[in-house]
Every structure is written in C-alpha cells, then in structure tokens.
CSV table of C-alpha atoms and ligand atoms in Angstrom, one decimal:
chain,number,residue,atom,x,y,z
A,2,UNK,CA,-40.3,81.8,73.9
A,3,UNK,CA,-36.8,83.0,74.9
A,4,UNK,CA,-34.0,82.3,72.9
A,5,UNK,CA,-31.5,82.4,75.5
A,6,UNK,CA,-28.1,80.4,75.2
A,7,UNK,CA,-25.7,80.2,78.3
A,8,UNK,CA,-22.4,79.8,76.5
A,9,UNK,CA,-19.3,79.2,78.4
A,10,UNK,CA,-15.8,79.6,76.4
A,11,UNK,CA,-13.5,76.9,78.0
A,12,UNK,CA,-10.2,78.2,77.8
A,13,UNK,CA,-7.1,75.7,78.3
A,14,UNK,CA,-3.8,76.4,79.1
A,15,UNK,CA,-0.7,74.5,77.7
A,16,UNK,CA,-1.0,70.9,77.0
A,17,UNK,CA,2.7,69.5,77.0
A,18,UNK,CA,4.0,67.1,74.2
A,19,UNK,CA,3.7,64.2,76.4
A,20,UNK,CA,0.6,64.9,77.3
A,21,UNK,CA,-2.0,61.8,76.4
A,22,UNK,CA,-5.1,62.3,75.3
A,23,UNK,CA,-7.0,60.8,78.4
A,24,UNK,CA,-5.3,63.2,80.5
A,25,UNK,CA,-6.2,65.9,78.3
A,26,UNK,CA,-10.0,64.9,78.2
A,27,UNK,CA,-10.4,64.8,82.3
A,28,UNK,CA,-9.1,68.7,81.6
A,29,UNK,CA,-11.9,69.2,79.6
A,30,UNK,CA,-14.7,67.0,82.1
A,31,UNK,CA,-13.4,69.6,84.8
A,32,UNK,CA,-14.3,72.8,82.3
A,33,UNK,CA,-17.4,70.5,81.9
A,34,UNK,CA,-18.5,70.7,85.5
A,35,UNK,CA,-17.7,74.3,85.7
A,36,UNK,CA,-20.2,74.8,83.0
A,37,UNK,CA,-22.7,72.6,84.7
A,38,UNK,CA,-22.2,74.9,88.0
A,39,UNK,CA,-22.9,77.9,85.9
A,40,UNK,CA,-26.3,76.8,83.9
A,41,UNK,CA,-24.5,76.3,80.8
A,42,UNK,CA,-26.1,74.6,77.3
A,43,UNK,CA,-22.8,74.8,75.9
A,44,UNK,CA,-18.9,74.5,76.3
A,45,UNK,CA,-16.7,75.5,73.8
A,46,UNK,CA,-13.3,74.4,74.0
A,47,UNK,CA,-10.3,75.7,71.6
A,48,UNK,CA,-8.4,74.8,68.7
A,49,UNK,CA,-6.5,71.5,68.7
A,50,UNK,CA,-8.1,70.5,72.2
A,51,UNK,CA,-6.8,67.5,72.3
A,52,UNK,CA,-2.8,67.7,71.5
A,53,UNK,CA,-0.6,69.9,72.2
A,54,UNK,CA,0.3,72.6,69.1
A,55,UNK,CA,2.0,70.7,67.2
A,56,UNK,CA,2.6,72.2,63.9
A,57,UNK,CA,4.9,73.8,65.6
A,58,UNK,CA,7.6,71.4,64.6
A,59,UNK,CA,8.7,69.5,61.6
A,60,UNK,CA,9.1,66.3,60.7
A,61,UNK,CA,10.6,65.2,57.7
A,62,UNK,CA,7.8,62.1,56.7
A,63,UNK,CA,4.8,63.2,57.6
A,64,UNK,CA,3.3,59.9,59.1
A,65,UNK,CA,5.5,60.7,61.9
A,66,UNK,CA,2.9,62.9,63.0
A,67,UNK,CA,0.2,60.7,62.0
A,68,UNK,CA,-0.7,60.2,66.3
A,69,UNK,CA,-1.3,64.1,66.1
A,70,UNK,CA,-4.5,63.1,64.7
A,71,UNK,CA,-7.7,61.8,65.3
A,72,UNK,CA,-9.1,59.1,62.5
A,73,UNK,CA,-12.7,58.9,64.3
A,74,UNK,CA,-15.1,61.1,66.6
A,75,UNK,CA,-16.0,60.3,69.0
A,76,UNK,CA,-13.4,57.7,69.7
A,77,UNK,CA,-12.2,55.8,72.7
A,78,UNK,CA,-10.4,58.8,74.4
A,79,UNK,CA,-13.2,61.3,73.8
A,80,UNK,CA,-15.8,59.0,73.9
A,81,UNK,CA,-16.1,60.0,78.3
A,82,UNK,CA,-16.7,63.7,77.0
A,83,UNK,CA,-19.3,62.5,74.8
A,84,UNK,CA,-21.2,60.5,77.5
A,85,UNK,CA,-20.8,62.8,79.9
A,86,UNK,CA,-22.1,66.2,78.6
A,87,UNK,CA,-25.1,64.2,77.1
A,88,UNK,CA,-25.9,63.0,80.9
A,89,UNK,CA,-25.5,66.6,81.9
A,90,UNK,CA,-27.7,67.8,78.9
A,91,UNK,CA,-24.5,69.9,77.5
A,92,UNK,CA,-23.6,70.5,74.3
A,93,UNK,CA,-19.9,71.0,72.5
A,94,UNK,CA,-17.8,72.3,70.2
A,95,UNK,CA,-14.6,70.8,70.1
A,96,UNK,CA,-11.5,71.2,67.9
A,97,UNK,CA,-9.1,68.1,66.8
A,98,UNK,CA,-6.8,67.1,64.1
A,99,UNK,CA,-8.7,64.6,62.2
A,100,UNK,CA,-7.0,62.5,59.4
A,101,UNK,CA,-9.4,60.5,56.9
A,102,UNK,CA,-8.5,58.0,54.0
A,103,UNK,CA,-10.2,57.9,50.8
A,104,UNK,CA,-11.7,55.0,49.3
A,105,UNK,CA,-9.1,55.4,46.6
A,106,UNK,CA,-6.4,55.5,49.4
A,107,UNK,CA,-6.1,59.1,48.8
A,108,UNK,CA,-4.9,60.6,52.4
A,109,UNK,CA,-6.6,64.1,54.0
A,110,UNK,CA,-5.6,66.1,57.5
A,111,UNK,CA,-7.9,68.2,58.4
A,112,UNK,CA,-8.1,71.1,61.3
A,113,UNK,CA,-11.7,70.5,62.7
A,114,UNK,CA,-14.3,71.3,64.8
A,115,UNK,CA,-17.2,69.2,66.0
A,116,UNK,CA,-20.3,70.4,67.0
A,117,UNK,CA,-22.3,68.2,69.4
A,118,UNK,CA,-25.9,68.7,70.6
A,119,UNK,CA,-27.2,68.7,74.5
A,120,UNK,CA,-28.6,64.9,73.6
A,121,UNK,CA,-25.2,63.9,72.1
A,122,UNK,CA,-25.7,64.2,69.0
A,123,UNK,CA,-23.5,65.3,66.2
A,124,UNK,CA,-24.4,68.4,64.1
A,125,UNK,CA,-22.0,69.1,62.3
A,126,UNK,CA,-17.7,69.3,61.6
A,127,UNK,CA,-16.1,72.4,60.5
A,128,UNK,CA,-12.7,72.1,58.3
A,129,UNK,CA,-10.6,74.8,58.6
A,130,UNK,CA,-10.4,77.4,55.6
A,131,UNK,CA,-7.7,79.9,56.1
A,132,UNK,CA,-4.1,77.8,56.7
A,133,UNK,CA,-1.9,80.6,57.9
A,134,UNK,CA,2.1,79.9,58.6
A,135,UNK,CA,4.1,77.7,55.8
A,136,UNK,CA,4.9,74.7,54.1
A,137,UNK,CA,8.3,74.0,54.4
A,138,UNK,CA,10.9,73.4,56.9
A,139,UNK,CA,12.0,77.1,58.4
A,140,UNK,CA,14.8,76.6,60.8
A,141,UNK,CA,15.7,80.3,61.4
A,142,UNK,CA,12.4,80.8,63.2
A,143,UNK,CA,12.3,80.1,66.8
A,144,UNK,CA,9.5,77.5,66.3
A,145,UNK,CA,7.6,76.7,63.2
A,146,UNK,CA,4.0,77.3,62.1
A,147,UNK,CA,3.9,74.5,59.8
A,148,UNK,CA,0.2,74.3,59.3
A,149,UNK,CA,0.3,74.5,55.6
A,150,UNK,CA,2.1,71.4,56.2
A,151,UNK,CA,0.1,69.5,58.3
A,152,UNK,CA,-3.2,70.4,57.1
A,153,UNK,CA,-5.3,70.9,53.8
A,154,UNK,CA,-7.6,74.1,53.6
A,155,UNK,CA,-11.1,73.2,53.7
A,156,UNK,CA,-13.4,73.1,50.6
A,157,UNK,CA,-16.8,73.4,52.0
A,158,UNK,CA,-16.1,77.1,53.5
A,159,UNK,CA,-18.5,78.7,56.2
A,160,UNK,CA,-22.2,76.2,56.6
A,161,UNK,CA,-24.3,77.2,59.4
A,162,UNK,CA,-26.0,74.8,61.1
A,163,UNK,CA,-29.5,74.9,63.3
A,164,UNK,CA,-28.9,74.2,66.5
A,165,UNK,CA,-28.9,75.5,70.0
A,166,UNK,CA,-32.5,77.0,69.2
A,167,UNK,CA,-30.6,79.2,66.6
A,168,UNK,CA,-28.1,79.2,63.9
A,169,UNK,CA,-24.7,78.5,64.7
A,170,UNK,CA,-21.9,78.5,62.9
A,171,UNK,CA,-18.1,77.9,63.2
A,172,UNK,CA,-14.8,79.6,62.1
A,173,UNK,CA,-10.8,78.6,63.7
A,174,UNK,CA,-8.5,80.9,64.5
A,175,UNK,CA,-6.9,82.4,61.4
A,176,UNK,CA,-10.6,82.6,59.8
A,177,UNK,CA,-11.7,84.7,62.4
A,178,UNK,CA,-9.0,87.6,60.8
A,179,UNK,CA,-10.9,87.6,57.4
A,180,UNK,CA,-14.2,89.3,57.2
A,181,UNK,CA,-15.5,86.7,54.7
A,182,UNK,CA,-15.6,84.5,57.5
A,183,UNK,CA,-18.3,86.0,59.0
A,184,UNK,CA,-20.2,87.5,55.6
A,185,UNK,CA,-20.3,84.1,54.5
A,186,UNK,CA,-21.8,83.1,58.2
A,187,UNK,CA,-24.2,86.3,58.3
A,188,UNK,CA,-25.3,85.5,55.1
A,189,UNK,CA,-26.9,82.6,56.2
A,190,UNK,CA,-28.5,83.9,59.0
A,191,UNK,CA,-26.1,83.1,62.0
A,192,UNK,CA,-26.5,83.8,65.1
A,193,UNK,CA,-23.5,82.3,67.0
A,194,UNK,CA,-20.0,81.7,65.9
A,195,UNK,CA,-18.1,79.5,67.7
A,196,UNK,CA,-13.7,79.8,67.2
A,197,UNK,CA,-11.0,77.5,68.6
A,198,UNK,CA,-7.9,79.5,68.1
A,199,UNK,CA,-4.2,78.7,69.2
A,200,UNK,CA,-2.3,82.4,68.3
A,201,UNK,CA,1.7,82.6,69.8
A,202,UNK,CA,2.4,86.2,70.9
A,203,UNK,CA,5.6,86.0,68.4
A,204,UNK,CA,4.7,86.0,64.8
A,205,UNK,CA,8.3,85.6,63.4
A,206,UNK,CA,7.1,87.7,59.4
A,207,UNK,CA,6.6,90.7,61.7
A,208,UNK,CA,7.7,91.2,64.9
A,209,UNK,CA,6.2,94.9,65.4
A,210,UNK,CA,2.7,93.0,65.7
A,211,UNK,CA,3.9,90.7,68.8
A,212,UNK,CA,2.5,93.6,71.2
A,213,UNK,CA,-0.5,93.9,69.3
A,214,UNK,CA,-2.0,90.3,69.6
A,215,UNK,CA,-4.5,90.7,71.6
A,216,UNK,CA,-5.9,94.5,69.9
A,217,UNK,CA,-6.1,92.3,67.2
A,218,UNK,CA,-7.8,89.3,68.7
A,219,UNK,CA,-10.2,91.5,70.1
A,220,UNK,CA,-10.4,94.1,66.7
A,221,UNK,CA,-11.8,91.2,64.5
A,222,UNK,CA,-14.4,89.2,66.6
A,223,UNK,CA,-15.7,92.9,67.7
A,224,UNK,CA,-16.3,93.9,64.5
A,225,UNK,CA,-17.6,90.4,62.8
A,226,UNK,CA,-19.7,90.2,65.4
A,227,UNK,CA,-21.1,93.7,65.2
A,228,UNK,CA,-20.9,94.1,61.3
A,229,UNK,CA,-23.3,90.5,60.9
A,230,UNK,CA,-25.5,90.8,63.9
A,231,UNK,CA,-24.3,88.0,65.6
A,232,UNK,CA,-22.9,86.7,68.9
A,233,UNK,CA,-19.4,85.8,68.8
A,234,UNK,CA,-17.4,83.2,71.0
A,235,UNK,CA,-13.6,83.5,70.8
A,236,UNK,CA,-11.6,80.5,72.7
A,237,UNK,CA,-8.3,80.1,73.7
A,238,UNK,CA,-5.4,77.5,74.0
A,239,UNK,CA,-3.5,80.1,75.9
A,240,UNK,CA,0.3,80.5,78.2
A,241,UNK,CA,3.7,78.8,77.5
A,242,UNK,CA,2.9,75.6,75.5
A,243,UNK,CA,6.3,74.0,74.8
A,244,UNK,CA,8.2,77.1,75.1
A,245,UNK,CA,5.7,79.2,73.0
A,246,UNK,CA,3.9,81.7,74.9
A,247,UNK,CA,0.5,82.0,73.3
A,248,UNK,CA,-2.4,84.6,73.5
A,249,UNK,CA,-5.2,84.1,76.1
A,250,UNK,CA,-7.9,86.7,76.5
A,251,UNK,CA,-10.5,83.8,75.3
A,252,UNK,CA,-14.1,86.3,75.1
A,253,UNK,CA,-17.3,86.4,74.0
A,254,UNK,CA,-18.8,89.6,71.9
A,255,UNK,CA,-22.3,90.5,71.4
A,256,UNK,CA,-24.2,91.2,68.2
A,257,UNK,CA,-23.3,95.2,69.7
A,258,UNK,CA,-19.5,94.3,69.2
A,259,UNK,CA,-19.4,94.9,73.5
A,260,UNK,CA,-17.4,92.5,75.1
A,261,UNK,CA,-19.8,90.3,77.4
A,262,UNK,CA,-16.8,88.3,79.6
A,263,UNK,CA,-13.4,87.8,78.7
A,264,UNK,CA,-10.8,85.5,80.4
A,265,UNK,CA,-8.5,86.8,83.1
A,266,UNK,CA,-5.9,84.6,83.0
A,267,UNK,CA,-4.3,82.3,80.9
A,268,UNK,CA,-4.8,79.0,82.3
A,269,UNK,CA,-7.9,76.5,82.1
A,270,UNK,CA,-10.9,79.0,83.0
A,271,UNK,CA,-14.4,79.3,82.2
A,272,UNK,CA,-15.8,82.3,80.9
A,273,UNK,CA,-19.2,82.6,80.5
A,274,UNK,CA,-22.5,84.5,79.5
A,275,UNK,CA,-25.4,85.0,78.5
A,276,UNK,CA,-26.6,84.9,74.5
A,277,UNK,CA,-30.2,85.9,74.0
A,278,UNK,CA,-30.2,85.3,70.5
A,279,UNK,CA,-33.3,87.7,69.9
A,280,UNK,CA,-30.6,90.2,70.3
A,281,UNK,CA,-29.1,89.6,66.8
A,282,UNK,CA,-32.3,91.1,64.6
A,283,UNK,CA,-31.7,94.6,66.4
A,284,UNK,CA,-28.9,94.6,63.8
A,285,UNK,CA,-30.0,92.4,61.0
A,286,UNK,CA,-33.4,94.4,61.2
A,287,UNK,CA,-32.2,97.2,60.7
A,288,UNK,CA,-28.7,98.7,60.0
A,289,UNK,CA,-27.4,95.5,58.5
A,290,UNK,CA,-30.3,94.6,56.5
A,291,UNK,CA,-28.7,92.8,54.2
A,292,UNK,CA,-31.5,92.3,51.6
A,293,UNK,CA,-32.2,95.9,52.2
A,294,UNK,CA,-29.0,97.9,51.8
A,295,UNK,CA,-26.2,95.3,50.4
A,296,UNK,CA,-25.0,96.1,46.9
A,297,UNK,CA,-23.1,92.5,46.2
A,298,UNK,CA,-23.6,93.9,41.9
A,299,UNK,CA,-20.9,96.1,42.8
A,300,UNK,CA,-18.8,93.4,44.7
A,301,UNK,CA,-17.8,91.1,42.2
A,302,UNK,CA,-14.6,91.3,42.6
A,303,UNK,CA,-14.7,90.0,46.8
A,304,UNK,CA,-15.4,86.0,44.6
A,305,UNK,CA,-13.6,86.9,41.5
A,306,UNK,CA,-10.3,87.9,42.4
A,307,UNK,CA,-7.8,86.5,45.2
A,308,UNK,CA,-4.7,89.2,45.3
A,309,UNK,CA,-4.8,93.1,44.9
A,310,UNK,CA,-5.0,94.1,41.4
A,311,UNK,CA,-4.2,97.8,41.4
A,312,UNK,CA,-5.8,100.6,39.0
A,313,UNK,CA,-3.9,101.2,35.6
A,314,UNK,CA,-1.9,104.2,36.3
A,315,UNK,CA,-3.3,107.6,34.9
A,316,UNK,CA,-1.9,108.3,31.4
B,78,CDV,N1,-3.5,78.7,64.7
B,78,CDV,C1,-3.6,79.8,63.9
B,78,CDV,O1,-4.3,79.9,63.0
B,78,CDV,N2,-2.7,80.9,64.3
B,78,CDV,C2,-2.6,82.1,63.5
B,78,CDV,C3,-1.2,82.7,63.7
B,78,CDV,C4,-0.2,81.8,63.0
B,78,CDV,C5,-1.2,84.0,63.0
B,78,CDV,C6,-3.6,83.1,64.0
B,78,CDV,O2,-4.2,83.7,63.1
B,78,CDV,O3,-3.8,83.4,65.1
C-alpha cells in the first residue's frame, strides 16, 4: 500500500487589523478549493491564521487583546472550515491564538495549532515552545514582537501524532530554528512536520540578518528535514501586514533536504506536492539510524544545561 500524502502549504498574505474572522475563513475555503482542484488530503495554513499579527503591538492591560484569541475550536467563525473540508474529505492544520481558563480561574494564551483529520476529526493541538521577541513595552523599535507577552511557552514540547497514514508532527515558526525541534520529532518516528510561521524581514536585535531571512528560512527546514528523515512543510503568513513586510517563500522539503515546491509570491497561494512517506526510511534506515549510530551517553548536556557553559581556561 502507498503511503502517499498530497500536501498543499496554504500560504496567506496580510490579514489587516480590521479584518473579522468570517472574512478571514472564506480566505482559507478559497485555499480549500484550490487544494480540492489539486488532489490534496491536506491544507496547511500558517501561524495566527485567523488574526492579523498582533503581537506586534502593546497594550498596556492585557484583556485588551483578549478578541486576539480564540476560547474554543472549532467555534462559530471556523466552524464553515470545519464542515467544509470534512465534506471534501480534507484535512487541516490550522494555527490560532487560543486563551483557556483554569478551573481555579488561573488564565493561559496559548500559540496553537490544530490538527484535523479528512473526517473532521481533531487529532491533536500543538502549543508553541520557543517564544522569541520580548516581554515588555519597546517603543524604539519600529513595531514590537511582544510574543513573550502575549503567550506562554508550551509545556508538553514536540508529541507526534498518527495520522495521515503516518506520523505527523507539528512545530511554529521560531521552533523550526532549533534543531531539538525536530530531534525531539524524529525521535518519535515522524514523518511529516507541519509549521505556521509569521517571520518580518526586519529583526530590529540585528539588522545585518534582515537580507538573510529567507537563507535562513530555507537553512533550517532543509536541514531538519534531511538530518531526521522526514518531510517538512514550511507555511507562510507573508507581504506587508500592517506596515510589516514579512517573509513569504512558504515550501515544502523532502526527507533529502531538496526543496519539492516553494511559493512564488507572497500573496494567498497554494503550493503543493507530493509526500510518499516511504521515502523517509531511506534515511532513518540507514545514515540516521538512530538506534544504530546515536551516542545520547555523550549528550547529556543537550537536557541538562540551557546556556553555554564554556571550558575552564587552561592553567
Ligand atoms: N513568529 C515568530 O516566531 N517569528 C520569529 C521572529 C521574531 C524571529 C521567527 O523565528 O521567525
């Protein structure tokens, strides 16, 4: 039996502050039909698909931003998305700010993914783990990138999920920079990784790095993919959102590293492929067998230690 997933990356291009959500979600029924047209089993749409990027400003009391957030999935905006891919026999990943209460009161915000199955059902929600940007007000920037604000890193880390026929797994934009990301993810078999990611061409720290967004984009998804056998789908909320011009170039990357499509522009567009996830034990088999030829005795310190911790100097 193949093993053969038609994945299409749904890139989007700017959704405006005004934006509502039921405007948003006939954006993504369009990327929908696209991926009908093409025989796809599943649409992957990017990070915070539902809003516009909002960390990117402050507000003083945080409930302010409270209708950033989604409280329930699906709910009555998304719930056509839901009902319509399951018609169509599609499934979903999609990414949302979800905010949950405690039974205690205690109050979380989360930076999510939801998978969805070709009947409609739920599989599984991804928190985010790696919160990049800051936690306080920084007016001297151009725009903020408050997400340390706005959301809580995610204690689960990496699960893997069967799905799809496979194992699938899910990372969001700043995860897809560390390699534990996908270690975690290979170590538990995966064979797709599915990543929302919103990335502005300016990162204010370093400005020397603004040309080199998309090496970089393209630099880590090659190389997870490659280094843990798996199939990699990279997806953009790309163009000028709000006056922030943000990275496209939305791909998908074979268990190889190659590059099997990539988005040419950066608007709403499909890009699709392929995925025979058979493909993936030509690696794991062999040069990353990681029963085989992984030495974790000698990498304690990769779970031990957070910062560098240089050698003593020579006496
Ligand atoms: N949404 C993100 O996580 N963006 C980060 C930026 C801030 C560096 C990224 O890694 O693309």
């Amino acid at each position: 039996m193949t093993r053969v997933v038609t994945v299409g990356a749904a890139q989007l291009g700017p959704i405006a502050r005004r934006d509502s959500r039921d405007v948003v979600v006939e954006r993504l029924l369009g990327l929908l039909h696209e991926a009908e047209a093409a025989g796809c089993d599943l649409v992957v749409y990017p990070e915070l698909a539902l809003t516009t990027f909002f960390p990117r400003w402050h507000v003083a009391d945080i409930t302010e931003a409270d209708h950033w957030y989604e409280t329930a999935m699906p709910n009555a905006a998304t719930q056509p998305l839901f009902d319509e891919a399951a018609r169509l026999g599609i499934g979903f990943c999609l990414g949302y700010a979800l905010r949950e209460t405690d039974a205690d009161g205690t109050v979380h915000r989360w930076n999510v993914q939801t998978l969805v199955e070709r009947d409609g059902s739920i599989v599984g929600t991804f928190k985010k783990v790696h919160i990049p940007g800051h936690e306080e007000h920084e007016p001297h920037r151009p725009f903020q990138h408050l997400e340390r604000y706005y959301f809580e890193p995610s204690p689960d880390g990496f699960g893997v999920w069967e799905a799809f026929g496979g194992r699938v797994g899910m990372m969001i934009c700043n995860d897809r920079r560390w390699p534990e990301t996908y270690r975690e993810m290979g170590l538990q078999g995966v064979e797709m990784i599915l990543c929302g990611y919103n990335t502005p061409l300016h990162y204010a720290p370093d400005p020397g790095q603004d040309p080199l967004q998309g090496f970089h984009n393209q630099l880590v998804m090659s190389s997870g993919a490659y280094q843990n056998g798996t199939f990699v789908v990279g997806v953009a909320k790309g163009g000028e959102e709000e006056g922030v011009p943000s990275l496209a170039e939305s791909a998908i990357f074979a268990p190889s590293g190659e590059t099997l499509a990539k988005a040419t522009t950066d608007g709403d567009e499909l890009v699709v492929a392929e995925c025979d996830l058979d493909w993936c034990a030509n690696y794991t088999g062999t040069l990353f067998d990681f029963d085989r030829y992984r030495r974790p005795e000698v990498y304690t310190r990769l779970t031990t230690q957070r910062g560098v911790r240089r050698p003593a100097a020579a006496t």
